[in-house]
Amino acid sequence: MRAASTGDSPNTRIGLLRGDGIGHEIVPAARDVVDAAIGAVGAPAVDWVPLPIGFDAIAEHGTPAPESTLVALADLDAWVLGPHDSAAYPEPFCSQLTPGGTIRKRFDLYANIRPARALPGVRAVSPHMDLVIVRENTEGFYADRNMFAGVGEFMPTPDIAMAVGVVTRPACERIAHTAFGLALHRRRRVTIVHKANVLSATTGLFRDVCRDIGRQYPDVTLDDEHVDAMAAHLVRRGDEYDVIVTENMFGDILSDLAGELSGSLGTAASLNASATKAMAQAAHGAAPDIAGRNRANPTALILSAAMLLDRLAVTRGDRLLADAAGRIHSGVERTIEAGVATADLGGLASTQAFTETVVARVLRR
């Protein structure tokens, strides 16, 4: 979605959280590309605000998500978050809410927007795929985010484990509006994904509320699918879908599937957003096995940062930020199409070489 007007561009203050593993390489790469695009369109330079999170924060503050970091985030326009390797944190942190989850919960980032689009030059199972999965990000069966306090899993005995799934009408309404609003700027089709034939109360409510909201968007075609059928349809005819709206767990699974079908999780961008805040965060993990070796693919986070600029462009009505986002998308596509790619995409480029090539293309567009 692009902004419709141009206004004076205020300084943009963006939090920069490197995270763990390859985050120390791909977060600076995304920053460099954003700086190049912002400069190329003549917008005021971004004020980057580095903040500790993850292993760095444990070493400095004794916790992976310090309160000082969270307080600082509230005063910024947006954030770029690198991946975290929370499974490797020492106890008690590896058993607690992840840093990304802590931020999502603190700022009610209820919409996880995950595009899956095949890029020129990337071998893809579904080479014509161009869809967006709009995932409800605060409820469902994910135990780390569906309770005000504690988690939604519990064990009444050592041999019984139970989980609580949460679906509320207000959360369904706001994610539905996000999906339909997005569809108005794309191909005007929304598909609701649910499992109402089995989870009739929870995902049935999700389906029914989305249908109700859909009536407010008469120009958008609406249909729905069961999640298992949707997985099969994505493999067989993923290029037919436009905007998919679904609950938390289904959205997580389907977006990873769509990312691989459209090329690679290494190119899978992602944005977490509320009505007032937004955070760029690639869909992939921290890849500690290649961290520090200049081999990581920064594409997903670079494209996530472009989504962040697009979001700010819309909320501010700022054409310059939209133009900068467009330059980034074009620069990444032309770089990969020209055969400059990292090893995961079959190329020979290092993280640094790939980033430098994208920067050069962004500047000379």
Short mmCIF file of C-alpha atoms in Angstrom, two decimals, residues 9 26 32 41 78 83 98-99 105 107 122 131-132 134 198 202 207 209 217 219 235 259 265 274 288 322 332 349:
data_model
loop_
_atom_site.label_atom_id
_atom_site.label_comp_id
_atom_site.label_asym_id
_atom_site.label_seq_id
_atom_site.Cartn_x
_atom_site.Cartn_y
_atom_site.Cartn_z
CA SER A 9 8.95 14.55 6.21
CA ILE A 26 21.58 -8.52 8.84
CA ASP A 32 22.50 0.61 5.45
CA VAL A 41 14.71 10.33 -2.26
CA ALA A 78 9.12 2.21 14.72
CA PRO A 83 16.17 -12.64 15.16
CA THR A 98 10.96 -14.45 24.00
CA PRO A 99 12.21 -10.90 23.46
CA LYS A 105 2.67 -8.25 24.04
CA PHE A 107 2.74 -2.91 22.59
CA VAL A 122 14.90 -17.09 -7.23
CA LEU A 131 -0.05 -13.18 -1.60
CA VAL A 132 -0.12 -11.75 1.91
CA VAL A 134 -2.54 -11.49 7.73
CA VAL A 198 -13.64 -29.23 14.39
CA THR A 202 -13.06 -20.78 18.57
CA ARG A 207 -14.63 -17.16 10.64
CA VAL A 209 -16.65 -12.33 12.67
CA TYR A 217 -16.21 -4.16 2.10
CA ASP A 219 -15.77 -4.43 -3.36
CA VAL A 235 1.16 -26.08 -2.81
CA GLY A 259 7.59 -18.38 2.20
CA LEU A 265 12.39 -18.14 4.18
CA SER A 274 -0.76 -2.15 15.96
CA PRO A 288 23.63 -19.48 14.97
CA ALA A 322 6.84 5.38 0.16
CA VAL A 332 16.61 -6.13 -3.95
CA ALA A 349 27.75 -13.39 -2.54
#
